[in-house]
Every structure is written in C-alpha cells, then in structure tokens.
mmCIF file of C-alpha atoms in Angstrom:
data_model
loop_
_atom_site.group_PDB
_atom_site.id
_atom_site.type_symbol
_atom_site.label_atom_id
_atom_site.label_comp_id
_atom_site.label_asym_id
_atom_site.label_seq_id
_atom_site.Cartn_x
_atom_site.Cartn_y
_atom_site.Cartn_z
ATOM 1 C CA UNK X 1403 33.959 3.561 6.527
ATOM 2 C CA UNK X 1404 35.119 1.527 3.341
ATOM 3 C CA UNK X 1405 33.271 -1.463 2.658
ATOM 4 C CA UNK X 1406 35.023 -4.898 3.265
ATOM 5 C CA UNK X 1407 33.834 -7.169 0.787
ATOM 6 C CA UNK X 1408 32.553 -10.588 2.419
ATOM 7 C CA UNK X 1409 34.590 -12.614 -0.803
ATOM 8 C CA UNK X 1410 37.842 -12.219 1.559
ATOM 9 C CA UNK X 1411 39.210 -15.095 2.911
ATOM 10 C CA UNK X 1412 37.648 -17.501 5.210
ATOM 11 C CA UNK X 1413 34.150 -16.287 3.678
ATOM 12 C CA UNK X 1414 31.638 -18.785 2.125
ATOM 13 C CA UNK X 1415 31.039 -19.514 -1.368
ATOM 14 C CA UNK X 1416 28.906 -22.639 -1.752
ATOM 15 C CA UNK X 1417 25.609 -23.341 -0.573
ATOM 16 C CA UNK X 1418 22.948 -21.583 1.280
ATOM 17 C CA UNK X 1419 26.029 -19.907 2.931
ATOM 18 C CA UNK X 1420 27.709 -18.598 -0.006
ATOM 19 C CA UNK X 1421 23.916 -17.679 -1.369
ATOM 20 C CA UNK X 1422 23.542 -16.011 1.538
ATOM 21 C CA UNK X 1423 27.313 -14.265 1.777
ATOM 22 C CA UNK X 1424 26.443 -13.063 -1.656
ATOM 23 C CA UNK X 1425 23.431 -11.265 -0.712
ATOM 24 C CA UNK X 1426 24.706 -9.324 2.059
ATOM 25 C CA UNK X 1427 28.069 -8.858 0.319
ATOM 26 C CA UNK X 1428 26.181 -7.549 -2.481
ATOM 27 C CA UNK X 1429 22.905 -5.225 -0.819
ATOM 28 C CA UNK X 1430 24.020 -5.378 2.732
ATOM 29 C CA UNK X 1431 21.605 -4.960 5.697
ATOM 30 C CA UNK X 1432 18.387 -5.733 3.136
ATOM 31 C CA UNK X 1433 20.166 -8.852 1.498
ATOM 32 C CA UNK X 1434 20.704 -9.809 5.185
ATOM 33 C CA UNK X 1435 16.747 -8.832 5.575
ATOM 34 C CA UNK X 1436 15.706 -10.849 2.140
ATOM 35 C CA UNK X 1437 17.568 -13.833 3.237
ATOM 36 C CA UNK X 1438 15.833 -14.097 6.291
ATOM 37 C CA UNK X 1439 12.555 -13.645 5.117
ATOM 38 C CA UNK X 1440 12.818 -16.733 2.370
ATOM 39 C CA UNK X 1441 14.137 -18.568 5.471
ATOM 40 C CA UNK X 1442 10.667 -18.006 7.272
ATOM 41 C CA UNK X 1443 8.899 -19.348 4.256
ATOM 42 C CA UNK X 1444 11.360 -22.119 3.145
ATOM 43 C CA UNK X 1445 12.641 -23.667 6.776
ATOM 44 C CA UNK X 1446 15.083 -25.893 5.032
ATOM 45 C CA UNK X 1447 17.171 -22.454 4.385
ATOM 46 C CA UNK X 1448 18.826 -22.517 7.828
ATOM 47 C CA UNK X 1449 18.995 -19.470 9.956
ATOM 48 C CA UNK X 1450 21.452 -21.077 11.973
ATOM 49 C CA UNK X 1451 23.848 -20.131 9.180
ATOM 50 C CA UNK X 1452 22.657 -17.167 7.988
ATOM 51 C CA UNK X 1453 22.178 -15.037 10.684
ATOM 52 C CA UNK X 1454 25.744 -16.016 12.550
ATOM 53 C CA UNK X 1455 26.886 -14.988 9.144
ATOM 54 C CA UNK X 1456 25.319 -11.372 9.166
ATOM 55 C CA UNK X 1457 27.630 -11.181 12.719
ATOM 56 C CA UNK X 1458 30.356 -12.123 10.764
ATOM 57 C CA UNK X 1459 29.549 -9.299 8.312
ATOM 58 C CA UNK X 1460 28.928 -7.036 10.372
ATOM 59 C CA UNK X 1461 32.434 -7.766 12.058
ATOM 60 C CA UNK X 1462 34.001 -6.975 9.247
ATOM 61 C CA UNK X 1463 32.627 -3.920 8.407
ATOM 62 C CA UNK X 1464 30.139 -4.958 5.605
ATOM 63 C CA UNK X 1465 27.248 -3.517 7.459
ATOM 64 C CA UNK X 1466 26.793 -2.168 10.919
ATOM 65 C CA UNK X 1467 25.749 -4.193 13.733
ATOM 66 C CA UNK X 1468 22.600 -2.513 14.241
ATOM 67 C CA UNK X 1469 21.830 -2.963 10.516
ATOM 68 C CA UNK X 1470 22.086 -6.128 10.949
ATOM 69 C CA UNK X 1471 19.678 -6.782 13.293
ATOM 70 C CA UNK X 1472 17.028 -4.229 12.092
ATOM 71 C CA UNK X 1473 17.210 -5.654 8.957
ATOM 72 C CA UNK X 1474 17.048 -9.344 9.588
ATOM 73 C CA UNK X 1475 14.574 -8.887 12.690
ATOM 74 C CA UNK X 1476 12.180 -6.761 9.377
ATOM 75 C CA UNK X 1477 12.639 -9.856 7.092
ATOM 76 C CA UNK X 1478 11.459 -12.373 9.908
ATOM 77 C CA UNK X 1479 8.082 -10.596 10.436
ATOM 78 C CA UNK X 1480 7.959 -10.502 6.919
ATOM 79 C CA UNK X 1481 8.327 -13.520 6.238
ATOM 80 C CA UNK X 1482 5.987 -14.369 9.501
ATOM 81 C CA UNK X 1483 3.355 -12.267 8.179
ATOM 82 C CA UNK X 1484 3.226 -13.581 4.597
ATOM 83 C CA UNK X 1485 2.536 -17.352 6.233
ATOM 84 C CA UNK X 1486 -0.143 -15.569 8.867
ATOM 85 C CA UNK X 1487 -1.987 -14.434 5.930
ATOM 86 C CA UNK X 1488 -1.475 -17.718 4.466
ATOM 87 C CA UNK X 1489 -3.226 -19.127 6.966
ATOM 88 C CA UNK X 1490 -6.277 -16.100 7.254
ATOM 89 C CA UNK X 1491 -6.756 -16.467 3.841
ATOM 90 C CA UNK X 1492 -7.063 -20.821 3.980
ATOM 91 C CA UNK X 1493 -9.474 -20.095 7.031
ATOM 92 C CA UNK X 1494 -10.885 -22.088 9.677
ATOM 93 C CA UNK X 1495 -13.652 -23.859 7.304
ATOM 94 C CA UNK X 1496 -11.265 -25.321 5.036
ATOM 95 C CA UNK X 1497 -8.988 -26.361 7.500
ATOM 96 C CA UNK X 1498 -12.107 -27.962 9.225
ATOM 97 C CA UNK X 1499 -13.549 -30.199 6.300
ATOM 98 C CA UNK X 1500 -9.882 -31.408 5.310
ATOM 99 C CA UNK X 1501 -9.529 -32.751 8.906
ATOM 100 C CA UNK X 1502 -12.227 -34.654 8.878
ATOM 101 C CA UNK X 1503 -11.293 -36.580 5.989
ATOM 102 C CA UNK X 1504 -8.226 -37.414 7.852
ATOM 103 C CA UNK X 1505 -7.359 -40.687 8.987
ATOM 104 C CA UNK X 1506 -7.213 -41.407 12.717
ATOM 105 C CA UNK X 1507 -8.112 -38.056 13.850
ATOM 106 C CA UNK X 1508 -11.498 -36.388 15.059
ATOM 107 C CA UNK X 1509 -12.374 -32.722 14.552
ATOM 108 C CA UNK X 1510 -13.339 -32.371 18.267
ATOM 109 C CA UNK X 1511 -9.257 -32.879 18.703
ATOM 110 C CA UNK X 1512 -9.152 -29.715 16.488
ATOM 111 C CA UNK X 1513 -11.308 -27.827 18.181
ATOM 112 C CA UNK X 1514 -9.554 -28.320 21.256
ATOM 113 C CA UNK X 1515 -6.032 -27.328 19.818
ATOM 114 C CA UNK X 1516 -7.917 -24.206 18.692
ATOM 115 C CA UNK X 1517 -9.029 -23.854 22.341
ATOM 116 C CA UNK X 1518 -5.396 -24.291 23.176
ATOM 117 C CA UNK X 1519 -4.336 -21.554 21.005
ATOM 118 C CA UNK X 1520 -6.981 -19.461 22.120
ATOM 119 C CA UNK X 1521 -5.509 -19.686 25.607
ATOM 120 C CA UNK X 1522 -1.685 -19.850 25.021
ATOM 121 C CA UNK X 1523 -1.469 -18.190 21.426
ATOM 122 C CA UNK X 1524 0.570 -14.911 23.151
ATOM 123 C CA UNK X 1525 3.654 -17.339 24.215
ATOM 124 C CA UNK X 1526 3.472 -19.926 21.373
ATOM 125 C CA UNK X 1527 3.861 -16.676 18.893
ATOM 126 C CA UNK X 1528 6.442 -15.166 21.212
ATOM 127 C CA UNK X 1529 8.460 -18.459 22.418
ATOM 128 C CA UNK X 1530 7.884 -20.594 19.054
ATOM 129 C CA UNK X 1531 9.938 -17.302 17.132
ATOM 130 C CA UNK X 1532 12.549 -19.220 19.021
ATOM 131 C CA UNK X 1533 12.540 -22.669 18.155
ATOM 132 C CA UNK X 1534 13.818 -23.909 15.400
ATOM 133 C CA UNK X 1535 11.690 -25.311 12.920
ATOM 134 C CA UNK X 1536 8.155 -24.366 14.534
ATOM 135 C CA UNK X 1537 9.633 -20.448 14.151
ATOM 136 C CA UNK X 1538 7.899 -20.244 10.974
ATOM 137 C CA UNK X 1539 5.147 -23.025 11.382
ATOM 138 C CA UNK X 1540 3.411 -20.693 14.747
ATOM 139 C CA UNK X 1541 2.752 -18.370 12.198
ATOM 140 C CA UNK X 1542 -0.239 -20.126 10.173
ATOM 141 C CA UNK X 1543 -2.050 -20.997 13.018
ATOM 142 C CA UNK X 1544 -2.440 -17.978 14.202
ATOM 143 C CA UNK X 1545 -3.352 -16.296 10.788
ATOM 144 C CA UNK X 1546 -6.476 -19.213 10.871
ATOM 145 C CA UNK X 1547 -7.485 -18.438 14.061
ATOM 146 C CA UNK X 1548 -7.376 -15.079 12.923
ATOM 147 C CA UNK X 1549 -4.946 -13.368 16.444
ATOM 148 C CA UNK X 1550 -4.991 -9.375 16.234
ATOM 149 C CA UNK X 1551 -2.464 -8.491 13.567
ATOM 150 C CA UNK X 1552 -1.081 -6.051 15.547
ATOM 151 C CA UNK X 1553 -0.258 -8.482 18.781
ATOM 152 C CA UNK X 1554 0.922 -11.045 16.393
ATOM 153 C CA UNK X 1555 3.050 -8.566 14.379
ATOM 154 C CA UNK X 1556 4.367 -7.340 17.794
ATOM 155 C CA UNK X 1557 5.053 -10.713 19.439
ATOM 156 C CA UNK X 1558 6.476 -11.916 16.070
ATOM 157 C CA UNK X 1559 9.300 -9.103 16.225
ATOM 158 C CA UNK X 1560 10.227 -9.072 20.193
ATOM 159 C CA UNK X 1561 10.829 -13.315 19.364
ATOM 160 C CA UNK X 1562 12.669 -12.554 16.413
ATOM 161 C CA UNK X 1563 15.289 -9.866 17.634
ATOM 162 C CA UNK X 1564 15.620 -12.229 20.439
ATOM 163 C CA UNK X 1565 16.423 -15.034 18.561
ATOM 164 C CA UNK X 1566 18.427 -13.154 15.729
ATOM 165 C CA UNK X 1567 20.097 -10.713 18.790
ATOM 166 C CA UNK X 1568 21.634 -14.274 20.308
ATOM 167 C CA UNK X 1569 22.889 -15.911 16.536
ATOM 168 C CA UNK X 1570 24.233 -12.227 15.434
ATOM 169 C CA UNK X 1571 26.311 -11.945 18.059
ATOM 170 C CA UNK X 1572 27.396 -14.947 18.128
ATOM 171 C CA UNK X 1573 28.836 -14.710 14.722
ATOM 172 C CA UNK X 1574 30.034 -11.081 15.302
ATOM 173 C CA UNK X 1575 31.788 -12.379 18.323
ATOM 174 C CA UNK X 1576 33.202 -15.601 16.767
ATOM 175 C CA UNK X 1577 34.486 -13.774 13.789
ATOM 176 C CA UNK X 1578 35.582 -16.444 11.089
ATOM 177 C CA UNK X 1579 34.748 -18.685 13.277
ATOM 178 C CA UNK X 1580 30.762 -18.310 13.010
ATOM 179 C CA UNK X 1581 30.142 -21.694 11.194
ATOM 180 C CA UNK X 1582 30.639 -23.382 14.939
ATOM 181 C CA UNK X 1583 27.159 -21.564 15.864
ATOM 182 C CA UNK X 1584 25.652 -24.067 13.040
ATOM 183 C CA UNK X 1585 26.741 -27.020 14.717
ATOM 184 C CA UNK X 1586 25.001 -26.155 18.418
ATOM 185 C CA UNK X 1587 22.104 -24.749 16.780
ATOM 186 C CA UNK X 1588 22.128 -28.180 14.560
ATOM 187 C CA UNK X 1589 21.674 -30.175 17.535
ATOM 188 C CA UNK X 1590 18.954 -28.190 18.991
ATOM 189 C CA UNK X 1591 16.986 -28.413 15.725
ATOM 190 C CA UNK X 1592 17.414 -32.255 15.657
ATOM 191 C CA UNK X 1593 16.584 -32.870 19.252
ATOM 192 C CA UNK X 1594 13.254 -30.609 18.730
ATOM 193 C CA UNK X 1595 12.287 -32.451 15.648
ATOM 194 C CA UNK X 1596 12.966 -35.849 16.988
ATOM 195 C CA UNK X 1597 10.438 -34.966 20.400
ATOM 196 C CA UNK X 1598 7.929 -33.641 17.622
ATOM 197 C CA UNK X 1599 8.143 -36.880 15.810
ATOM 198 C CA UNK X 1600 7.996 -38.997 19.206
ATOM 199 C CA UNK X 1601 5.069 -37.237 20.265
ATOM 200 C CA UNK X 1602 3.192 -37.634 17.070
ATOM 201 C CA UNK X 1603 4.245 -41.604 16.678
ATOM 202 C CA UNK X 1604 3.003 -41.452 20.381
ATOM 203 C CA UNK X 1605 -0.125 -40.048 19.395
ATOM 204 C CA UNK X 1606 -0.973 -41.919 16.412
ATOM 205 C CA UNK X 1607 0.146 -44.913 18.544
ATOM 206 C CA UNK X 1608 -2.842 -44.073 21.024
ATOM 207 C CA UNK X 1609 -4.867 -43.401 18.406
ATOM 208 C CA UNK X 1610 -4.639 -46.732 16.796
ATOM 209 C CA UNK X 1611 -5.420 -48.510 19.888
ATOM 210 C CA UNK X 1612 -8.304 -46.503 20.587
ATOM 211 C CA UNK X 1613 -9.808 -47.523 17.321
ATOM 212 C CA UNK X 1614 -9.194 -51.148 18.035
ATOM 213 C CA UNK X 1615 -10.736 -51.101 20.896
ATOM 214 C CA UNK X 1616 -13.669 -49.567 20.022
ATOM 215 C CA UNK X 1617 -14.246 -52.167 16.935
ATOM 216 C CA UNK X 1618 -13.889 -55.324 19.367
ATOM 217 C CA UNK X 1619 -16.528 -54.113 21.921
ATOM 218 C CA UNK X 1620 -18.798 -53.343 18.871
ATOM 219 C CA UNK X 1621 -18.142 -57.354 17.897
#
C-alpha cells in the first residue's frame, strides 16, 4: 500500500503535535516509538496527543495499526526502563540521606512508603502506566527499591498497550477528529494533579501542626 503522507490536510504542524506528525510522517511506526519514549522521560510532552495521533496515522495509511501499537507500547518501556535505572543507579542510600535533610518530613515516613511499595509495587507499576502524569514517575521508585526487572519490564508493557490500545484507537476511530481525545484526557490529567497537590498541602498541613504541637508541650 502507498504511503499517505501525514502533511495532508487537517494534519498538525505546530507544536508537540506537528513534532510529533513529523516523526511518524517521516520514520513511521519507530518515530511513533521515539516519540513516546521522550514522552516517558519528559511528561510535559503529552501522550494525550501523540498517541491519538499515531490512530490518526494509522487511519490513513501511514503505518499499520498494529505498528502502531507495537511500536509505541516498545518506546514506553523504553522510556520506563531508562527512569527505573535512573532510580537503581541513585539507590536507596542517597535517596535516604537527602530525606533527612528535608524539611517537615521524617525518614521513618520513608521507610514506610518503601513498605508500601514493597506490598503494592505489582499494581502501582501496572495501574500507574495508566495515569497520567505518575505513568512515568512509578518508574523510579521501583528502580530504587530495586523490583525484578523482568516483572517490572512485564507490568510496564501490559499498562502501556493498555493505555496506548485505548488513545490509538481512539484517534484511529475519530479520524481528523483525534485532537478531541486531548481535551478528555486534559481533564483527567488536571483532576489527578489537583488530588496530588491536595493531598500533599493536606499532608504538609498535618505536618506543620504536628511540629507545633510538639514545641509547645516542650515549653
């Protein structure tokens, strides 16, 4: 089958989405792969709009659908794996003595989140690949506490073709209309972000008071 350029009409040429209609336009299924592996390390780059995009594509005959998602689902473990080793390589020490210096926190609350992980790692790797913003954050956690690179690798791609299957199709299914998959996904990412940033004002909150406390009985 001919090739159908992605510069047609209706097709992206500013911005992360042109950037990223240029790569698949120009190396298909791998330029779809690439781009989704800086997205892993660089969360700003939105997958939201890249990987409807690749359905688009893939529509149109630029690459084939299962291209598509082999390729992308390869450049999220990638990109997963590069910020586990990340992670191995900083190490549980490290991470350790530039707690404690830390303001308002105690390494005992550390070492319980480490307990934490050690009990719920398996669905935090598998279920965070599906969140926005924490999809590429799960990953260094897990390379410090150091999970079996094989279970990681394999939770890391089930959560990924999951989460690139669902954006994909959408795209492929939406046609020129794949940019209304950004706006849903949008909203999702905001409303996770703003519960992570209530929880941690909440925290810090009870933090603060704890400390306050603690210096008035000592008077």
């Amino acid at each position: 089958m001919q090739l159908i350029s992605l510069a047609a009409a209706q097709t992206p040429t500013d911005g992360v989405a042109g950037w990223a209609a240029g790569l698949v336009d120009t190396l298909g299924g791998p330029g779809a792969g690439l781009a989704i592996a800086l997205e892993n390390l660089f969360p700003p780059l939105p997958s939201e709009v890249i990987l409807p995009l690749t359905g688009f594509a893939a529509g149109r005959g630029t690459l084939s659908l299962l291209s598509a998602l082999g390729w992308t689902t390869a450049g999220s473990v990638a990109g997963a794996l590069a910020l586990y080793l990340l992670g191995a390589v900083f190490g549980r020490d490290r991470m350790h003595a530039i707690w404690a210096r830390l303001p308002l926190v105690k390494v005992s609350d550390l070492e319980r989140t480490e307990a934490w992980f050690a009990r719920h790692g398996t669905k935090a790797v598998l279920l965070g690949r599906m969140v926005p913003i924490f999809r590429s954050l799960i990953s260094v956690p897990a390379g410090v506490e150091r999970m079996a690179l094989a279970r990681f690798t394999a939770l890391t791609a089930v959560g990924s073709l999951a989460w690139n299957t669902v954006l994909v199709m959408a795209g492929y299914v939406l046609g020129d209309r794949w940019d209304v998959v950004e706006g849903y996904v949008g909203i999702f990412s905001k409303t996770v972000l703003v519960l992570a940033l209530i929880a941690i004002a909440v925290y810090l909150g009870l933090r603060l008071r704890s400390r306050d406390s603690r210096h008035r009985r000592a008077r």
